[in-house]
């Protein structure tokens, strides 16, 4: 019997072989690439004198530590969107605060409950969704956004979507989802099961008229694959 597979669309810099046995193969087809932002100014960052630093991806966390070191963080409180993002800091022996749910809404609830009146710096990509900044602006927080890296679209061959062995595609950001939708509509491919990491990505897909089979609230790649395994295992077709 033909082994089914799941397509993931993570940038090469973010993808790690899951190293587990699933009832499906994982085929990663990046639709974007990560490029460091040379305009980031450590001087401007320090001039802002943030009380709280918010990181929303493991790439951003790693780029900051590798380029500037832990001393550049000063005495600021570090908030991370999830365990993967926190790992570079935890491995360096640093303390990190995590939200109850690993997504933008979890960060919003954490900031709203514990960090009112604090000066907040967001360190992330140029394609980050606006949910967090909209909240901070609406509630008059003193905050500043710093772009650590840029995410650029790349031309990718997603023709594997037409393969009957393709059991679904997992998208980890709204930007990735927009590229996949553009490809499916342009090439008129079959639409497999659509899986999304995070409510923001899921809602983006729904806003474009697509049904989401599985939504993983936490921003964790392995948890997403585990949920897909449950779904495929209970719906063998």
mmCIF file of C-alpha atoms in Angstrom:
data_model
loop_
_atom_site.group_PDB
_atom_site.id
_atom_site.type_symbol
_atom_site.label_atom_id
_atom_site.label_comp_id
_atom_site.label_asym_id
_atom_site.label_seq_id
_atom_site.Cartn_x
_atom_site.Cartn_y
_atom_site.Cartn_z
ATOM 1 C CA UNK A 1 0.000 0.000 0.000
ATOM 2 C CA UNK A 2 1.233 3.490 -0.858
ATOM 3 C CA UNK A 3 2.565 5.392 2.142
ATOM 4 C CA UNK A 4 0.724 8.638 2.663
ATOM 5 C CA UNK A 5 2.595 11.838 3.313
ATOM 6 C CA UNK A 6 2.075 15.256 4.855
ATOM 7 C CA UNK A 7 3.568 18.366 3.279
ATOM 8 C CA UNK A 8 4.998 20.978 5.623
ATOM 9 C CA UNK A 9 6.062 24.420 4.444
ATOM 10 C CA UNK A 10 8.617 25.558 7.015
ATOM 11 C CA UNK A 11 11.595 27.656 5.908
ATOM 12 C CA UNK A 12 14.742 25.549 5.637
ATOM 13 C CA UNK A 13 16.283 27.373 8.609
ATOM 14 C CA UNK A 14 13.348 26.357 10.818
ATOM 15 C CA UNK A 15 12.892 22.778 9.671
ATOM 16 C CA UNK A 16 14.219 19.877 11.716
ATOM 17 C CA UNK A 17 13.552 16.260 10.804
ATOM 18 C CA UNK A 18 10.950 15.135 13.363
ATOM 19 C CA UNK A 19 12.808 11.843 13.812
ATOM 20 C CA UNK A 20 9.685 9.928 14.803
ATOM 21 C CA UNK A 21 7.695 7.183 13.184
ATOM 22 C CA UNK A 22 4.281 8.330 12.027
ATOM 23 C CA UNK A 23 1.743 6.595 9.834
ATOM 24 C CA UNK A 24 2.768 9.114 7.168
ATOM 25 C CA UNK A 25 5.972 10.585 5.753
ATOM 26 C CA UNK A 26 6.804 14.238 6.356
ATOM 27 C CA UNK A 27 7.847 16.107 3.209
ATOM 28 C CA UNK A 28 9.024 19.650 3.830
ATOM 29 C CA UNK A 29 8.677 22.018 0.868
ATOM 30 C CA UNK A 30 9.777 25.512 1.956
ATOM 31 C CA UNK A 31 7.763 28.336 0.416
ATOM 32 C CA UNK A 32 9.834 31.087 2.039
ATOM 33 C CA UNK A 33 13.363 31.769 3.222
ATOM 34 C CA UNK A 34 14.805 33.646 6.183
ATOM 35 C CA UNK A 35 17.255 36.519 5.742
ATOM 36 C CA UNK A 36 18.855 38.468 8.595
ATOM 37 C CA UNK A 37 17.827 42.122 8.673
ATOM 38 C CA UNK A 38 20.948 44.260 8.396
ATOM 39 C CA UNK A 39 19.067 47.390 9.408
ATOM 40 C CA UNK A 40 18.546 46.151 12.982
ATOM 41 C CA UNK A 41 20.352 48.566 15.286
ATOM 42 C CA UNK A 42 21.515 47.346 18.679
ATOM 43 C CA UNK A 43 22.034 50.989 19.660
ATOM 44 C CA UNK A 44 18.390 51.833 18.910
ATOM 45 C CA UNK A 45 17.287 48.703 20.748
ATOM 46 C CA UNK A 46 19.248 49.666 23.868
ATOM 47 C CA UNK A 47 18.064 53.285 23.617
ATOM 48 C CA UNK A 48 14.475 52.099 23.982
ATOM 49 C CA UNK A 49 15.316 50.621 27.424
ATOM 50 C CA UNK A 50 12.688 47.902 27.317
ATOM 51 C CA UNK A 51 11.498 46.218 30.509
ATOM 52 C CA UNK A 52 10.111 43.259 28.593
ATOM 53 C CA UNK A 53 11.427 41.536 25.457
ATOM 54 C CA UNK A 54 9.011 39.455 23.388
ATOM 55 C CA UNK A 55 10.279 36.783 20.978
ATOM 56 C CA UNK A 56 7.855 34.918 18.716
ATOM 57 C CA UNK A 57 10.127 32.428 16.943
ATOM 58 C CA UNK A 58 13.122 30.210 17.669
ATOM 59 C CA UNK A 59 14.862 31.763 14.661
ATOM 60 C CA UNK A 60 14.578 35.249 16.140
ATOM 61 C CA UNK A 61 15.809 34.033 19.527
ATOM 62 C CA UNK A 62 18.787 32.244 17.973
ATOM 63 C CA UNK A 63 19.706 35.162 15.700
ATOM 64 C CA UNK A 64 19.707 37.594 18.624
ATOM 65 C CA UNK A 65 21.836 35.406 20.894
ATOM 66 C CA UNK A 66 24.289 34.404 18.164
ATOM 67 C CA UNK A 67 24.833 37.955 16.926
ATOM 68 C CA UNK A 68 24.739 39.923 20.172
ATOM 69 C CA UNK A 69 25.061 37.492 23.093
ATOM 70 C CA UNK A 70 23.056 37.263 26.290
ATOM 71 C CA UNK A 71 24.657 40.423 27.730
ATOM 72 C CA UNK A 72 22.765 42.462 25.103
ATOM 73 C CA UNK A 73 19.498 41.435 26.779
ATOM 74 C CA UNK A 74 20.381 43.338 29.928
ATOM 75 C CA UNK A 75 18.037 42.790 32.854
ATOM 76 C CA UNK A 76 14.867 42.722 30.768
ATOM 77 C CA UNK A 77 12.200 40.082 31.327
ATOM 78 C CA UNK A 78 12.031 37.659 28.392
ATOM 79 C CA UNK A 79 8.676 36.433 27.069
ATOM 80 C CA UNK A 80 8.546 33.705 24.422
ATOM 81 C CA UNK A 81 5.578 32.456 22.454
ATOM 82 C CA UNK A 82 6.405 28.809 23.154
ATOM 83 C CA UNK A 83 8.926 26.210 24.276
ATOM 84 C CA UNK A 84 10.741 26.024 20.926
ATOM 85 C CA UNK A 85 11.286 29.783 20.954
ATOM 86 C CA UNK A 86 12.427 29.704 24.574
ATOM 87 C CA UNK A 87 14.944 26.892 24.052
ATOM 88 C CA UNK A 88 17.935 29.073 22.990
ATOM 89 C CA UNK A 89 17.516 31.150 26.151
ATOM 90 C CA UNK A 90 16.880 28.184 28.459
ATOM 91 C CA UNK A 91 19.967 26.438 27.051
ATOM 92 C CA UNK A 92 21.956 29.527 28.049
ATOM 93 C CA UNK A 93 20.648 29.266 31.605
ATOM 94 C CA UNK A 94 18.254 32.185 31.349
ATOM 95 C CA UNK A 95 14.758 32.557 32.784
ATOM 96 C CA UNK A 96 11.845 32.844 30.369
ATOM 97 C CA UNK A 97 8.120 33.448 30.855
ATOM 98 C CA UNK A 98 5.723 31.438 28.693
ATOM 99 C CA UNK A 99 1.999 31.980 28.060
ATOM 100 C CA UNK A 100 -0.567 29.301 28.882
ATOM 101 C CA UNK A 101 -1.248 28.790 25.181
ATOM 102 C CA UNK A 102 1.625 29.094 22.752
ATOM 103 C CA UNK A 103 0.202 31.620 20.300
ATOM 104 C CA UNK A 104 -0.314 35.365 19.902
ATOM 105 C CA UNK A 105 -3.467 35.312 22.008
ATOM 106 C CA UNK A 106 -1.625 33.539 24.793
ATOM 107 C CA UNK A 107 1.032 36.269 24.745
ATOM 108 C CA UNK A 108 -1.668 38.938 24.801
ATOM 109 C CA UNK A 109 -3.282 37.383 27.873
ATOM 110 C CA UNK A 110 0.102 37.080 29.619
ATOM 111 C CA UNK A 111 1.076 40.681 28.880
ATOM 112 C CA UNK A 112 -2.354 41.975 29.856
ATOM 113 C CA UNK A 113 -2.344 40.147 33.189
ATOM 114 C CA UNK A 114 1.268 40.647 34.322
ATOM 115 C CA UNK A 115 2.979 43.404 32.363
ATOM 116 C CA UNK A 116 0.672 46.393 32.329
ATOM 117 C CA UNK A 117 2.593 49.673 32.292
ATOM 118 C CA UNK A 118 5.859 48.040 31.229
ATOM 119 C CA UNK A 119 7.960 49.138 28.263
ATOM 120 C CA UNK A 120 7.796 46.330 25.704
ATOM 121 C CA UNK A 121 10.089 45.478 22.778
ATOM 122 C CA UNK A 122 8.923 43.025 20.114
ATOM 123 C CA UNK A 123 11.780 41.251 18.333
ATOM 124 C CA UNK A 124 10.547 39.281 15.338
ATOM 125 C CA UNK A 125 10.242 39.074 11.553
ATOM 126 C CA UNK A 126 8.911 41.565 9.048
ATOM 127 C CA UNK A 127 6.027 39.187 8.281
ATOM 128 C CA UNK A 128 4.762 38.808 11.845
ATOM 129 C CA UNK A 129 0.993 39.136 12.181
ATOM 130 C CA UNK A 130 -0.431 42.334 13.660
ATOM 131 C CA UNK A 131 -2.560 40.756 16.393
ATOM 132 C CA UNK A 132 -0.066 41.562 19.153
ATOM 133 C CA UNK A 133 0.782 45.078 17.975
ATOM 134 C CA UNK A 134 -2.931 45.859 17.522
ATOM 135 C CA UNK A 135 -3.545 44.894 21.159
ATOM 136 C CA UNK A 136 -0.609 46.907 22.479
ATOM 137 C CA UNK A 137 -1.604 49.991 20.488
ATOM 138 C CA UNK A 138 -5.283 49.742 21.434
ATOM 139 C CA UNK A 139 -4.395 49.574 25.144
ATOM 140 C CA UNK A 140 -1.801 52.345 25.028
ATOM 141 C CA UNK A 141 1.266 50.281 25.874
ATOM 142 C CA UNK A 142 4.679 51.846 25.427
ATOM 143 C CA UNK A 143 6.162 49.460 22.882
ATOM 144 C CA UNK A 144 8.472 49.279 19.894
ATOM 145 C CA UNK A 145 8.864 46.659 17.187
ATOM 146 C CA UNK A 146 12.348 45.582 16.047
ATOM 147 C CA UNK A 147 12.810 43.484 12.902
ATOM 148 C CA UNK A 148 15.463 40.813 13.472
ATOM 149 C CA UNK A 149 14.982 38.995 10.174
ATOM 150 C CA UNK A 150 12.979 39.072 6.978
ATOM 151 C CA UNK A 151 10.930 36.300 5.433
ATOM 152 C CA UNK A 152 11.010 36.230 1.635
ATOM 153 C CA UNK A 153 8.742 34.256 -0.655
ATOM 154 C CA UNK A 154 10.444 31.685 -2.859
ATOM 155 C CA UNK A 155 9.054 29.868 -5.874
ATOM 156 C CA UNK A 156 8.343 26.310 -4.826
ATOM 157 C CA UNK A 157 6.942 23.291 -6.625
ATOM 158 C CA UNK A 158 3.877 22.204 -4.681
ATOM 159 C CA UNK A 159 2.624 19.848 -7.397
ATOM 160 C CA UNK A 160 2.783 17.037 -4.821
ATOM 161 C CA UNK A 161 -0.577 18.388 -3.623
ATOM 162 C CA UNK A 162 -2.082 16.555 -6.601
ATOM 163 C CA UNK A 163 -0.665 13.222 -5.488
ATOM 164 C CA UNK A 164 -3.430 11.050 -4.026
ATOM 165 C CA UNK A 165 -0.934 9.987 -1.368
ATOM 166 C CA UNK A 166 -0.869 13.538 -0.007
ATOM 167 C CA UNK A 167 -2.982 13.379 3.147
ATOM 168 C CA UNK A 168 -2.653 17.051 3.981
ATOM 169 C CA UNK A 169 -0.509 20.145 4.230
ATOM 170 C CA UNK A 170 0.600 21.832 7.454
ATOM 171 C CA UNK A 171 1.123 25.606 7.419
ATOM 172 C CA UNK A 172 2.824 27.381 10.286
ATOM 173 C CA UNK A 173 2.070 31.025 9.492
ATOM 174 C CA UNK A 174 -0.416 33.204 7.643
ATOM 175 C CA UNK A 175 2.366 34.172 5.223
ATOM 176 C CA UNK A 176 2.983 30.524 4.333
ATOM 177 C CA UNK A 177 -0.769 29.964 4.008
ATOM 178 C CA UNK A 178 -1.117 32.889 1.579
ATOM 179 C CA UNK A 179 1.572 31.385 -0.665
ATOM 180 C CA UNK A 180 -0.032 27.938 -0.601
ATOM 181 C CA UNK A 181 -3.466 29.360 -1.404
ATOM 182 C CA UNK A 182 -2.016 31.362 -4.280
ATOM 183 C CA UNK A 183 -0.411 28.212 -5.693
ATOM 184 C CA UNK A 184 -3.531 26.050 -5.286
ATOM 185 C CA UNK A 185 -5.736 28.629 -6.991
ATOM 186 C CA UNK A 186 -3.265 29.430 -9.756
ATOM 187 C CA UNK A 187 -2.493 25.789 -10.574
ATOM 188 C CA UNK A 188 -6.000 24.517 -9.717
ATOM 189 C CA UNK A 189 -4.644 21.696 -7.616
ATOM 190 C CA UNK A 190 -6.668 19.293 -5.559
ATOM 191 C CA UNK A 191 -7.231 20.600 -2.047
ATOM 192 C CA UNK A 192 -5.978 18.140 0.565
ATOM 193 C CA UNK A 193 -6.672 18.383 4.285
ATOM 194 C CA UNK A 194 -5.458 21.759 5.533
ATOM 195 C CA UNK A 195 -3.766 21.895 8.936
ATOM 196 C CA UNK A 196 -2.697 25.072 10.729
ATOM 197 C CA UNK A 197 -0.422 25.872 13.648
ATOM 198 C CA UNK A 198 -2.025 28.608 15.724
ATOM 199 C CA UNK A 199 -5.425 30.272 15.647
ATOM 200 C CA UNK A 200 -4.125 33.189 13.561
ATOM 201 C CA UNK A 201 -3.085 30.905 10.685
ATOM 202 C CA UNK A 202 -6.322 28.929 10.939
ATOM 203 C CA UNK A 203 -8.468 32.059 10.874
ATOM 204 C CA UNK A 204 -6.564 33.406 7.894
ATOM 205 C CA UNK A 205 -7.363 30.225 5.936
ATOM 206 C CA UNK A 206 -11.022 30.418 6.966
ATOM 207 C CA UNK A 207 -11.193 34.081 5.926
ATOM 208 C CA UNK A 208 -10.140 32.958 2.436
ATOM 209 C CA UNK A 209 -12.969 30.436 2.296
ATOM 210 C CA UNK A 210 -10.994 27.294 3.162
ATOM 211 C CA UNK A 211 -11.951 24.726 5.775
ATOM 212 C CA UNK A 212 -9.301 23.819 8.338
ATOM 213 C CA UNK A 213 -9.307 20.153 9.290
ATOM 214 C CA UNK A 214 -6.962 20.496 12.226
ATOM 215 C CA UNK A 215 -5.840 23.503 14.241
ATOM 216 C CA UNK A 216 -2.983 23.246 16.733
ATOM 217 C CA UNK A 217 -3.268 26.081 19.257
ATOM 218 C CA UNK A 218 0.331 25.774 20.469
ATOM 219 C CA UNK A 219 3.142 26.963 18.221
ATOM 220 C CA UNK A 220 4.943 23.635 18.334
ATOM 221 C CA UNK A 221 5.817 21.639 15.244
ATOM 222 C CA UNK A 222 5.993 18.209 16.881
ATOM 223 C CA UNK A 223 2.677 18.755 18.674
ATOM 224 C CA UNK A 224 1.142 19.617 15.320
ATOM 225 C CA UNK A 225 2.404 16.374 13.776
ATOM 226 C CA UNK A 226 1.080 14.430 16.776
ATOM 227 C CA UNK A 227 -2.380 15.952 16.247
ATOM 228 C CA UNK A 228 -2.248 15.101 12.544
ATOM 229 C CA UNK A 229 -1.314 11.527 13.457
ATOM 230 C CA UNK A 230 -4.442 11.320 15.629
ATOM 231 C CA UNK A 231 -6.594 12.715 12.831
ATOM 232 C CA UNK A 232 -5.219 10.488 10.105
ATOM 233 C CA UNK A 233 -5.253 7.440 12.370
ATOM 234 C CA UNK A 234 -8.954 7.889 13.108
ATOM 235 C CA UNK A 235 -9.896 8.755 9.506
ATOM 236 C CA UNK A 236 -8.126 6.260 7.297
ATOM 237 C CA UNK A 237 -9.251 6.831 3.761
#
